[in-house]
PDB file of C-alpha atoms and ligand atoms in Angstrom:
ATOM      1  CA  MET F 179     -20.905 -12.321 -17.389  1.00 95.00           C
ATOM      2  CA  ALA F 180     -18.440 -11.110 -15.063  1.00 98.00           C
ATOM      3  CA  LYS F 181     -19.768 -10.722 -11.977  1.00 98.00           C
ATOM      4  CA  ILE F 182     -19.088  -7.472 -10.494  1.00 98.00           C
ATOM      5  CA  ILE F 183     -16.542  -6.161  -7.565  1.00 98.00           C
ATOM      6  CA  ASP F 184     -18.586  -3.962  -5.119  1.00 98.00           C
ATOM      7  CA  GLY F 185     -16.196  -1.386  -3.658  1.00 98.00           C
ATOM      8  CA  LYS F 186     -19.283   0.079  -1.715  1.00 98.00           C
ATOM      9  CA  VAL F 187     -19.572  -3.186  -0.553  1.00 98.00           C
ATOM     10  CA  VAL F 188     -15.476  -3.933   0.603  1.00 98.00           C
ATOM     11  CA  SER F 189     -15.161  -0.642   2.306  1.00 98.00           C
ATOM     12  CA  GLN F 190     -18.091  -0.714   4.194  1.00 98.00           C
ATOM     13  CA  PHE F 191     -16.433  -3.965   5.764  1.00 98.00           C
ATOM     14  CA  VAL F 192     -13.609  -1.933   5.889  1.00 98.00           C
ATOM     15  CA  LYS F 193     -14.650   1.212   7.676  1.00 98.00           C
ATOM     16  CA  ASP F 194     -16.893  -1.288  10.721  1.00 98.00           C
ATOM     17  CA  GLY F 195     -13.308  -2.876  12.018  1.00 98.00           C
ATOM     18  CA  VAL F 196     -11.663   1.043  11.759  1.00 98.00           C
ATOM     19  CA  LYS F 197     -14.242   2.695  13.703  1.00 98.00           C
ATOM     20  CA  LYS F 198     -14.546  -0.683  16.579  1.00 98.00           C
ATOM     21  CA  GLU F 199     -11.341  -0.389  16.598  1.00 98.00           C
ATOM     22  CA  VAL F 200     -11.678   3.869  16.783  1.00 98.00           C
ATOM     23  CA  GLU F 201     -14.531   3.213  19.440  1.00 98.00           C
ATOM     24  CA  ALA F 202     -12.081   1.027  21.422  1.00 97.00           C
ATOM     25  CA  LEU F 203      -9.063   3.326  21.462  1.00 97.00           C
ATOM     26  CA  ARG F 204     -11.426   6.029  22.278  1.00 97.00           C
ATOM     27  CA  GLU F 205     -12.464   4.128  25.562  1.00 96.00           C
ATOM     28  CA  LYS F 206      -8.417   4.293  26.851  1.00 94.00           C
ATOM     29  CA  GLY F 207      -8.534   7.812  25.583  1.00 95.00           C
ATOM     30  CA  VAL F 208      -6.492   7.667  23.260  1.00 96.00           C
ATOM     31  CA  SER F 209      -8.196   9.959  20.114  1.00 97.00           C
ATOM     32  CA  VAL F 210      -7.638   9.538  16.287  1.00 98.00           C
ATOM     33  CA  GLY F 211      -6.757  12.745  13.521  1.00 98.00           C
ATOM     34  CA  LEU F 212      -6.997  13.359  10.850  1.00 98.00           C
ATOM     35  CA  ALA F 213      -5.216  16.603   9.061  1.00 98.00           C
ATOM     36  CA  VAL F 214      -6.239  17.173   5.562  1.00 98.00           C
ATOM     37  CA  ILE F 215      -4.344  19.687   3.611  1.00 98.00           C
ATOM     38  CA  ILE F 216      -5.807  20.912   0.129  1.00 98.00           C
ATOM     39  CA  VAL F 217      -4.374  23.472  -1.242  1.00 98.00           C
ATOM     40  CA  GLY F 218      -6.597  25.647  -4.055  1.00 98.00           C
ATOM     41  CA  ASP F 219     -10.028  25.374  -5.478  1.00 95.00           C
ATOM     42  CA  ASP F 220      -8.989  21.850  -8.314  1.00 95.00           C
ATOM     43  CA  PRO F 221     -12.823  20.960  -7.911  1.00 93.00           C
ATOM     44  CA  ALA F 222     -11.312  17.204  -8.160  1.00 92.00           C
ATOM     45  CA  SER F 223      -9.174  17.914  -5.482  1.00 96.00           C
ATOM     46  CA  ARG F 224     -12.318  19.407  -3.301  1.00 97.00           C
ATOM     47  CA  THR F 225     -14.701  16.429  -4.015  1.00 94.00           C
ATOM     48  CA  TYR F 226     -11.826  13.916  -3.115  1.00 95.00           C
ATOM     49  CA  VAL F 227     -11.602  15.730   0.200  1.00 97.00           C
ATOM     50  CA  ASN F 228     -14.907  15.828   1.018  1.00 97.00           C
ATOM     51  CA  ASN F 229     -15.352  12.267   0.505  1.00 96.00           C
ATOM     52  CA  LYS F 230     -12.362  11.792   2.400  1.00 97.00           C
ATOM     53  CA  LYS F 231     -14.182  13.877   5.399  1.00 98.00           C
ATOM     54  CA  LYS F 232     -17.218  12.633   5.735  1.00 98.00           C
ATOM     55  CA  ALA F 233     -15.215   8.773   5.733  1.00 98.00           C
ATOM     56  CA  CYS F 234     -13.664  10.152   8.915  1.00 98.00           C
ATOM     57  CA  GLU F 235     -16.824  10.989  10.553  1.00 98.00           C
ATOM     58  CA  ALA F 236     -19.179   7.866   9.410  1.00 98.00           C
ATOM     59  CA  VAL F 237     -15.597   5.615  11.801  1.00 98.00           C
ATOM     60  CA  GLY F 238     -15.375   8.299  15.117  1.00 98.00           C
ATOM     61  CA  ILE F 239     -12.035   9.813  13.481  1.00 98.00           C
ATOM     62  CA  ILE F 240     -11.472  13.780  14.211  1.00 98.00           C
ATOM     63  CA  SER F 241     -10.391  15.456  10.190  1.00 98.00           C
ATOM     64  CA  GLU F 242      -9.257  18.619  10.501  1.00 98.00           C
ATOM     65  CA  GLU F 243      -9.414  21.077   7.043  1.00 98.00           C
ATOM     66  CA  TYR F 244      -6.116  23.364   5.841  1.00 98.00           C
ATOM     67  CA  ALA F 245      -7.567  24.693   3.070  1.00 98.00           C
ATOM     68  CA  LEU F 246      -5.020  27.005   1.688  1.00 98.00           C
ATOM     69  CA  PRO F 247      -5.009  29.224  -1.357  1.00 98.00           C
ATOM     70  CA  GLU F 248      -4.307  28.650  -5.134  1.00 98.00           C
ATOM     71  CA  GLN F 249      -0.812  30.836  -4.003  1.00 98.00           C
ATOM     72  CA  THR F 250       0.595  29.417  -1.317  1.00 98.00           C
ATOM     73  CA  THR F 251       4.063  29.730  -1.274  1.00 98.00           C
ATOM     74  CA  MET F 252       6.497  26.383  -0.530  1.00 98.00           C
ATOM     75  CA  GLU F 253       7.538  27.707   3.195  1.00 98.00           C
ATOM     76  CA  GLU F 254       4.643  28.833   4.019  1.00 98.00           C
ATOM     77  CA  LEU F 255       3.387  25.398   2.818  1.00 98.00           C
ATOM     78  CA  LEU F 256       6.611  23.589   4.458  1.00 98.00           C
ATOM     79  CA  SER F 257       5.625  25.115   7.556  1.00 98.00           C
ATOM     80  CA  LEU F 258       2.540  24.149   7.906  1.00 98.00           C
ATOM     81  CA  ILE F 259       3.274  20.411   7.818  1.00 98.00           C
ATOM     82  CA  ASP F 260       6.105  21.081  10.556  1.00 98.00           C
ATOM     83  CA  ARG F 261       3.851  22.338  12.712  1.00 98.00           C
ATOM     84  CA  LEU F 262       1.430  19.731  11.742  1.00 98.00           C
ATOM     85  CA  ASN F 263       4.623  16.892  11.842  1.00 98.00           C
ATOM     86  CA  HIS F 264       4.196  18.053  16.128  1.00 98.00           C
ATOM     87  CA  LYS F 265       0.662  18.372  16.500  1.00 98.00           C
ATOM     88  CA  LYS F 266       0.618  15.083  19.469  1.00 97.00           C
ATOM     89  CA  SER F 267      -3.947  14.643  18.224  1.00 97.00           C
ATOM     90  CA  ILE F 268      -2.557  14.488  14.481  1.00 98.00           C
ATOM     91  CA  ASN F 269      -1.478  11.035  13.355  1.00 98.00           C
ATOM     92  CA  GLY F 270      -1.822  11.409  10.042  1.00 98.00           C
ATOM     93  CA  ILE F 271      -1.339  14.138   7.787  1.00 98.00           C
ATOM     94  CA  LEU F 272      -2.652  13.893   3.840  1.00 98.00           C
ATOM     95  CA  CYS F 273      -1.811  17.420   1.536  1.00 98.00           C
ATOM     96  CA  GLN F 274      -4.493  16.043  -1.460  1.00 98.00           C
ATOM     97  CA  LEU F 275      -2.154  16.082  -4.623  1.00 96.00           C
ATOM     98  CA  PRO F 276      -1.986  17.374  -7.461  1.00 95.00           C
ATOM     99  CA  LEU F 277      -0.624  20.810  -6.093  1.00 98.00           C
ATOM    100  CA  PRO F 278      -0.885  24.174  -7.826  1.00 98.00           C
ATOM    101  CA  LYS F 279       2.912  23.255 -10.240  1.00 97.00           C
ATOM    102  CA  HIS F 280       4.585  26.237  -8.477  1.00 98.00           C
ATOM    103  CA  LEU F 281       4.594  24.163  -5.221  1.00 98.00           C
ATOM    104  CA  ASP F 282       7.275  20.414  -5.111  1.00 98.00           C
ATOM    105  CA  GLU F 283       4.916  17.262  -4.331  1.00 97.00           C
ATOM    106  CA  LYS F 284       8.128  15.224  -3.986  1.00 97.00           C
ATOM    107  CA  LEU F 285       9.208  18.304  -1.485  1.00 98.00           C
ATOM    108  CA  VAL F 286       5.561  18.633  -0.154  1.00 98.00           C
ATOM    109  CA  ILE F 287       5.786  14.235   0.932  1.00 98.00           C
ATOM    110  CA  GLU F 288       9.445  14.493   1.957  1.00 98.00           C
ATOM    111  CA  ASN F 289       8.113  16.697   4.658  1.00 98.00           C
ATOM    112  CA  ILE F 290       6.065  15.148   6.088  1.00 98.00           C
ATOM    113  CA  ALA F 291       6.584  13.126   8.724  1.00 98.00           C
ATOM    114  CA  PRO F 292       7.479   8.586   7.561  1.00 97.00           C
ATOM    115  CA  GLU F 293       5.402   7.806  11.049  1.00 97.00           C
ATOM    116  CA  LYS F 294       2.393  10.312   9.412  1.00 98.00           C
ATOM    117  CA  ASP F 295       2.574   9.807   6.234  1.00 98.00           C
ATOM    118  CA  VAL F 296      -0.580   7.319   5.801  1.00 98.00           C
ATOM    119  CA  ASP F 297      -0.716   8.050   2.296  1.00 97.00           C
ATOM    120  CA  ALA F 298       2.229   6.133   1.969  1.00 97.00           C
ATOM    121  CA  PHE F 299       4.263   8.428  -1.116  1.00 96.00           C
ATOM    122  CA  HIS F 300       7.725   8.907   1.482  1.00 97.00           C
ATOM    123  CA  ALA F 301      10.515   7.507   0.350  1.00 96.00           C
ATOM    124  CA  ILE F 302      10.750   5.733   3.377  1.00 97.00           C
ATOM    125  CA  ASN F 303       7.438   4.427   3.276  1.00 96.00           C
ATOM    126  CA  THR F 304       7.860   3.729  -0.760  1.00 95.00           C
ATOM    127  CA  GLY F 305      10.667   1.893   0.373  1.00 95.00           C
ATOM    128  CA  HIS F 306       9.726  -0.837   3.179  1.00 95.00           C
ATOM    129  CA  ILE F 307       6.894  -1.552   0.686  1.00 94.00           C
ATOM    130  CA  MET F 308       9.885  -3.040  -1.504  1.00 93.00           C
ATOM    131  CA  ILE F 309      11.034  -5.226   1.223  1.00 93.00           C
ATOM    132  CA  GLY F 310       7.851  -6.106   2.070  1.00 91.00           C
ATOM    133  CA  ASP F 311       8.061  -4.345   6.086  1.00 90.00           C
ATOM    134  CA  TYR F 312       5.422  -2.334   6.000  1.00 89.00           C
ATOM    135  CA  SER F 313       3.353   0.328   8.902  1.00 88.00           C
ATOM    136  CA  PHE F 314       1.242   2.040   5.981  1.00 90.00           C
ATOM    137  CA  LEU F 315       0.440   0.809   1.986  1.00 94.00           C
ATOM    138  CA  PRO F 316      -0.677   3.287  -0.564  1.00 95.00           C
ATOM    139  CA  CYS F 317      -4.238   3.772  -0.147  1.00 97.00           C
ATOM    140  CA  THR F 318      -5.643   3.077  -3.842  1.00 98.00           C
ATOM    141  CA  PRO F 319      -2.914  -0.407  -4.199  1.00 98.00           C
ATOM    142  CA  ALA F 320      -3.649  -1.602  -1.177  1.00 98.00           C
ATOM    143  CA  GLY F 321      -7.868  -0.863  -1.547  1.00 98.00           C
ATOM    144  CA  ILE F 322      -7.053  -3.383  -4.345  1.00 98.00           C
ATOM    145  CA  MET F 323      -5.514  -6.076  -3.037  1.00 98.00           C
ATOM    146  CA  GLU F 324      -8.469  -6.255  -0.031  1.00 98.00           C
ATOM    147  CA  MET F 325     -10.901  -6.397  -2.802  1.00 98.00           C
ATOM    148  CA  LEU F 326      -9.157  -9.422  -3.737  1.00 98.00           C
ATOM    149  CA  LYS F 327      -9.351 -10.984  -0.712  1.00 98.00           C
ATOM    150  CA  TYR F 328     -12.872 -10.278   0.055  1.00 98.00           C
ATOM    151  CA  TYR F 329     -13.450 -12.484  -3.520  1.00 98.00           C
ATOM    152  CA  ASP F 330     -11.781 -15.172  -2.476  1.00 98.00           C
ATOM    153  CA  ILE F 331      -9.633 -14.116  -6.084  1.00 98.00           C
ATOM    154  CA  GLU F 332      -6.871 -16.295  -6.391  1.00 98.00           C
ATOM    155  CA  THR F 333      -3.172 -14.633  -6.953  1.00 98.00           C
ATOM    156  CA  CYS F 334      -0.453 -17.155  -6.562  1.00 98.00           C
ATOM    157  CA  GLY F 335       1.007 -18.213  -9.549  1.00 98.00           C
ATOM    158  CA  LYS F 336      -1.178 -16.165 -11.721  1.00 98.00           C
ATOM    159  CA  ASN F 337      -0.438 -13.518 -14.417  1.00 98.00           C
ATOM    160  CA  ALA F 338      -0.485  -9.857 -12.687  1.00 99.00           C
ATOM    161  CA  VAL F 339      -0.547  -7.260 -15.171  1.00 99.00           C
ATOM    162  CA  VAL F 340      -0.433  -3.443 -14.496  1.00 98.00           C
ATOM    163  CA  ILE F 341      -1.434  -0.684 -17.459  1.00 98.00           C
ATOM    164  CA  GLY F 342       0.397   2.319 -15.789  1.00 98.00           C
ATOM    165  CA  ARG F 343       3.208   2.716 -13.885  1.00 98.00           C
ATOM    166  CA  SER F 344       2.872   5.806 -11.168  1.00 96.00           C
ATOM    167  CA  ASN F 345       4.539   6.448  -8.117  1.00 94.00           C
ATOM    168  CA  ILE F 346       0.715   6.630  -6.337  1.00 93.00           C
ATOM    169  CA  VAL F 347      -0.514   3.475  -8.129  1.00 97.00           C
ATOM    170  CA  GLY F 348       1.188   1.196 -11.200  1.00 98.00           C
ATOM    171  CA  LYS F 349       4.655   0.770  -9.051  1.00 97.00           C
ATOM    172  CA  PRO F 350       2.972  -0.693  -5.674  1.00 97.00           C
ATOM    173  CA  MET F 351      -0.042  -2.189  -7.294  1.00 98.00           C
ATOM    174  CA  ALA F 352       2.552  -4.045  -8.716  1.00 98.00           C
ATOM    175  CA  MET F 353       4.889  -4.682  -6.114  1.00 97.00           C
ATOM    176  CA  LEU F 354       1.939  -5.923  -3.488  1.00 97.00           C
ATOM    177  CA  LEU F 355       1.073  -7.866  -6.627  1.00 98.00           C
ATOM    178  CA  LEU F 356       4.244  -9.191  -6.347  1.00 98.00           C
ATOM    179  CA  GLN F 357       4.445 -10.241  -2.595  1.00 97.00           C
ATOM    180  CA  LYS F 358       1.620 -12.379  -2.992  1.00 98.00           C
ATOM    181  CA  ASP F 359       3.266 -14.203  -5.562  1.00 98.00           C
ATOM    182  CA  ALA F 360       1.543 -13.326  -8.742  1.00 98.00           C
ATOM    183  CA  THR F 361       3.636 -13.641 -11.901  1.00 98.00           C
ATOM    184  CA  VAL F 362       3.525  -9.225 -13.308  1.00 98.00           C
ATOM    185  CA  THR F 363       4.193  -6.893 -15.894  1.00 98.00           C
ATOM    186  CA  VAL F 364       4.480  -3.722 -15.803  1.00 98.00           C
ATOM    187  CA  CYS F 365       3.236  -1.754 -18.675  1.00 98.00           C
ATOM    188  CA  HIS F 366       3.354   1.783 -19.697  1.00 97.00           C
ATOM    189  CA  SER F 367       2.934   4.400 -22.382  1.00 95.00           C
ATOM    190  CA  LYS F 368       5.820   3.626 -24.319  1.00 97.00           C
ATOM    191  CA  THR F 369       5.355  -0.698 -24.087  1.00 98.00           C
ATOM    192  CA  ALA F 370       5.492  -2.358 -27.057  1.00 98.00           C
ATOM    193  CA  ASN F 371       2.917  -4.734 -28.226  1.00 97.00           C
ATOM    194  CA  LEU F 372       0.293  -3.078 -26.008  1.00 98.00           C
ATOM    195  CA  LYS F 373      -2.492  -6.084 -26.333  1.00 98.00           C
ATOM    196  CA  GLU F 374      -0.739  -9.409 -27.166  1.00 98.00           C
ATOM    197  CA  ILE F 375       0.628  -9.058 -23.195  1.00 98.00           C
ATOM    198  CA  THR F 376      -2.758  -7.316 -21.719  1.00 98.00           C
ATOM    199  CA  GLU F 377      -4.523 -10.818 -23.172  1.00 98.00           C
ATOM    200  CA  ARG F 378      -2.728 -13.092 -21.398  1.00 98.00           C
ATOM    201  CA  ALA F 379      -3.631 -11.406 -18.057  1.00 98.00           C
ATOM    202  CA  ASP F 380      -4.642 -13.719 -15.370  1.00 99.00           C
ATOM    203  CA  ILE F 381      -5.679 -10.522 -13.099  1.00 99.00           C
ATOM    204  CA  LEU F 382      -5.488  -6.567 -14.972  1.00 99.00           C
ATOM    205  CA  VAL F 383      -5.819  -3.279 -13.487  1.00 98.00           C
ATOM    206  CA  ALA F 384      -6.333  -0.590 -15.879  1.00 98.00           C
ATOM    207  CA  ALA F 385      -3.628   3.229 -13.677  1.00 98.00           C
ATOM    208  CA  VAL F 386      -4.163   5.281 -17.534  1.00 97.00           C
ATOM    209  CA  GLY F 387      -6.544   8.322 -17.198  1.00 96.00           C
ATOM    210  CA  LYS F 388      -8.685   7.299 -20.246  1.00 97.00           C
ATOM    211  CA  GLU F 389     -11.117   6.421 -21.247  1.00 97.00           C
ATOM    212  CA  LYS F 390     -12.484   2.928 -23.013  1.00 97.00           C
ATOM    213  CA  PHE F 391      -8.441   2.473 -23.326  1.00 98.00           C
ATOM    214  CA  VAL F 392      -8.782  -0.786 -21.843  1.00 98.00           C
ATOM    215  CA  THR F 393     -11.702  -2.698 -24.249  1.00 98.00           C
ATOM    216  CA  ALA F 394     -12.670  -6.606 -24.680  1.00 98.00           C
ATOM    217  CA  ASP F 395     -10.073  -7.845 -27.625  1.00 98.00           C
ATOM    218  CA  MET F 396      -7.282  -7.105 -24.973  1.00 98.00           C
ATOM    219  CA  VAL F 397      -9.173  -8.980 -22.378  1.00 98.00           C
ATOM    220  CA  LYS F 398      -8.539 -12.590 -22.290  1.00 98.00           C
ATOM    221  CA  GLU F 399     -11.874 -14.484 -21.103  1.00 98.00           C
ATOM    222  CA  GLY F 400     -12.488 -15.021 -17.271  1.00 98.00           C
ATOM    223  CA  ALA F 401      -9.737 -12.525 -16.430  1.00 98.00           C
ATOM    224  CA  VAL F 402     -10.469 -10.394 -12.846  1.00 99.00           C
ATOM    225  CA  VAL F 403     -10.495  -6.837 -14.641  1.00 99.00           C
ATOM    226  CA  ILE F 404      -9.687  -4.093 -11.911  1.00 98.00           C
ATOM    227  CA  ASP F 405     -10.764  -0.519 -13.209  1.00 98.00           C
ATOM    228  CA  VAL F 406      -8.790   2.515 -11.395  1.00 98.00           C
ATOM    229  CA  GLY F 407      -9.533   5.137 -13.617  1.00 97.00           C
ATOM    230  CA  MET F 408     -10.998   8.062 -12.757  1.00 94.00           C
ATOM    231  CA  ASN F 409     -12.285  10.374 -15.931  1.00 95.00           C
ATOM    232  CA  ARG F 410     -15.547  12.428 -16.849  1.00 93.00           C
ATOM    233  CA  ASN F 411     -16.337  11.421 -20.180  1.00 93.00           C
ATOM    234  CA  SER F 412     -17.408  13.762 -22.768  1.00 92.00           C
ATOM    235  CA  GLU F 413     -21.025  14.509 -21.018  1.00 93.00           C
ATOM    236  CA  GLY F 414     -19.261  15.106 -17.875  1.00 92.00           C
ATOM    237  CA  LYS F 415     -20.113  11.140 -16.149  1.00 94.00           C
ATOM    238  CA  LEU F 416     -16.909  10.201 -14.112  1.00 94.00           C
ATOM    239  CA  CYS F 417     -15.939   6.641 -16.288  1.00 97.00           C
ATOM    240  CA  GLY F 418     -12.842   4.720 -16.269  1.00 98.00           C
ATOM    241  CA  ASP F 419     -10.625   2.716 -18.245  1.00 98.00           C
ATOM    242  CA  VAL F 420     -12.371  -0.059 -19.410  1.00 98.00           C
ATOM    243  CA  ASP F 421     -14.951  -0.143 -22.400  1.00 98.00           C
ATOM    244  CA  PHE F 422     -17.479  -0.891 -19.493  1.00 98.00           C
ATOM    245  CA  SER F 423     -19.801  -2.483 -21.403  1.00 97.00           C
ATOM    246  CA  GLN F 424     -18.038  -4.922 -23.642  1.00 98.00           C
ATOM    247  CA  VAL F 425     -15.194  -6.078 -21.414  1.00 98.00           C
ATOM    248  CA  GLU F 426     -17.604  -7.189 -18.784  1.00 98.00           C
ATOM    249  CA  LYS F 427     -19.502  -9.853 -21.312  1.00 98.00           C
ATOM    250  CA  LYS F 428     -15.589 -11.737 -21.057  1.00 98.00           C
ATOM    251  CA  ALA F 429     -14.275 -11.506 -17.564  1.00 98.00           C
ATOM    252  CA  SER F 430     -15.072 -13.265 -14.457  1.00 98.00           C
ATOM    253  CA  TYR F 431     -14.599 -10.822 -11.890  1.00 98.00           C
ATOM    254  CA  ILE F 432     -14.948  -6.572 -13.137  1.00 98.00           C
ATOM    255  CA  THR F 433     -15.154  -2.941 -10.869  1.00 98.00           C
ATOM    256  CA  PRO F 434     -17.811  -0.160 -12.252  1.00 98.00           C
ATOM    257  CA  VAL F 435     -16.851   3.028 -11.911  1.00 98.00           C
ATOM    258  CA  PRO F 436     -17.983   4.788 -10.092  1.00 97.00           C
ATOM    259  CA  GLY F 437     -18.315   2.196  -6.987  1.00 97.00           C
ATOM    260  CA  GLY F 438     -15.041   0.402  -7.097  1.00 98.00           C
ATOM    261  CA  VAL F 439     -12.286   1.152  -6.254  1.00 98.00           C
ATOM    262  CA  GLY F 440     -12.749   4.971  -5.046  1.00 96.00           C
ATOM    263  CA  PRO F 441     -14.158   3.255  -2.171  1.00 97.00           C
ATOM    264  CA  MET F 442     -11.874   1.268  -1.735  1.00 98.00           C
ATOM    265  CA  THR F 443      -8.985   4.246  -1.802  1.00 97.00           C
ATOM    266  CA  ILE F 444     -10.962   5.408   1.337  1.00 97.00           C
ATOM    267  CA  ALA F 445     -11.493   3.248   3.690  1.00 98.00           C
ATOM    268  CA  THR F 446      -7.999   2.119   3.231  1.00 98.00           C
ATOM    269  CA  LEU F 447      -7.163   5.629   4.028  1.00 98.00           C
ATOM    270  CA  MET F 448      -8.735   5.188   7.023  1.00 98.00           C
ATOM    271  CA  LYS F 449      -7.292   1.871   8.299  1.00 98.00           C
ATOM    272  CA  ASN F 450      -4.246   3.518   7.693  1.00 98.00           C
ATOM    273  CA  THR F 451      -5.077   5.884  10.052  1.00 98.00           C
ATOM    274  CA  LEU F 452      -6.380   4.221  12.729  1.00 98.00           C
ATOM    275  CA  THR F 453      -2.727   2.064  12.421  1.00 98.00           C
ATOM    276  CA  ALA F 454      -0.625   5.501  12.781  1.00 98.00           C
ATOM    277  CA  ALA F 455      -2.849   6.448  15.584  1.00 98.00           C
ATOM    278  CA  LYS F 456      -1.975   2.944  17.266  1.00 97.00           C
ATOM    279  CA  GLN F 457       1.924   3.332  16.680  1.00 96.00           C
ATOM    280  CA  GLN F 458       2.089   6.945  18.456  1.00 96.00           C
ATOM    281  CA  ASN F 459       0.158   5.617  21.142  1.00 95.00           C
ATOM    282  CA  ALA F 460       1.894   2.106  21.831  1.00 91.00           C
ATOM    283  CA  LYS F 461       2.783   3.198  25.177  1.00 78.00           C
ATOM    284  CA  ARG F 462      -1.018   3.571  26.720  1.00 75.00           C
ATOM    285  CA  ILE F 463      -3.051   1.249  24.954  1.00 68.00           C
ATOM    286  CA  PHE F 464      -1.196  -2.012  26.081  1.00 65.00           C
TER     287      PHE F 464
HETATM  288  N1  GUN G1432      -4.492  12.713  -5.267  1.00 58.73           N
HETATM  289  C1  GUN G1432      -5.481  11.351  -6.393  1.00 58.73           C
HETATM  290  N2  GUN G1432      -5.377  10.519  -5.502  1.00 58.73           N
HETATM  291  C2  GUN G1432      -4.842  10.731  -4.218  1.00 58.73           C
HETATM  292  C3  GUN G1432      -4.495  10.164  -3.086  1.00 58.73           C
HETATM  293  O1  GUN G1432      -4.519   8.889  -2.793  1.00 58.73           O
HETATM  294  N3  GUN G1432      -3.444  11.309  -1.743  1.00 58.73           N
HETATM  295  C4  GUN G1432      -3.308  12.384  -2.237  1.00 58.73           C
HETATM  296  N4  GUN G1432      -2.106  12.984  -0.965  1.00 58.73           N
HETATM  297  N5  GUN G1432      -3.869  12.982  -3.503  1.00 58.73           N
HETATM  298  C5  GUN G1432      -4.465  11.868  -3.886  1.00 58.73           C
END
């Protein structure tokens, strides 16, 4: 039976560290501020934004919410981002995705100042990740790496398989595992013979968006299974991409949903916002 990787415990550990540093900065007269933009009233996005605001409060980061109506224009959104890019008390800017269809997500991301891009979605920041020289890492993959470290899970020389190739999770996840000396395979919707690849994985990361996509027959005995999925089942209950009750019998470690990767994403956002504040105030701190 697999050991549970407890995202609540690891995220608390990360947030405790952030909180201490935020307090130390405050004693030096430096505050840490995060702007959270939400456009429209998608219920899932509203929940994520509320959780991010709660986490800010818990670690002493000042959060400012900008809730814009569904019909907001590109011009209005870019004008807000420009204002926040120049606002001294704001160190990080997060625009909750997905945006309503009429808005251009790529253009929105490219207009956030890279030094305030605490999601690490800007092309400059993704480029830094590619060469292994970065300030911020995308919150979900970095949170997963933090969990592996906390549980002392070796990545060096291991076969890691990532299912999913999104810019937010799959691609950066592969890059971070590669930087930690894993041999990485990225699978996606067009991958042939998926099971043949996943059953060789020592570390299997599922970021697909489909309930019970990863079944026990796809998993190697003793594998570490990381579930990034956030799906709703037929009863409306939150569930991941992995058939947890069957896969936990085969894996050595497994993340649950909820309580696995989700809390880590938010903890990393807190860490990135702190990093942004330290960089922007470097002359005042040292
Ligand atoms: N939507 C789903 N995940 C994320 C995230 O990590 N950041 C932002 N900005 N939007 C998201």
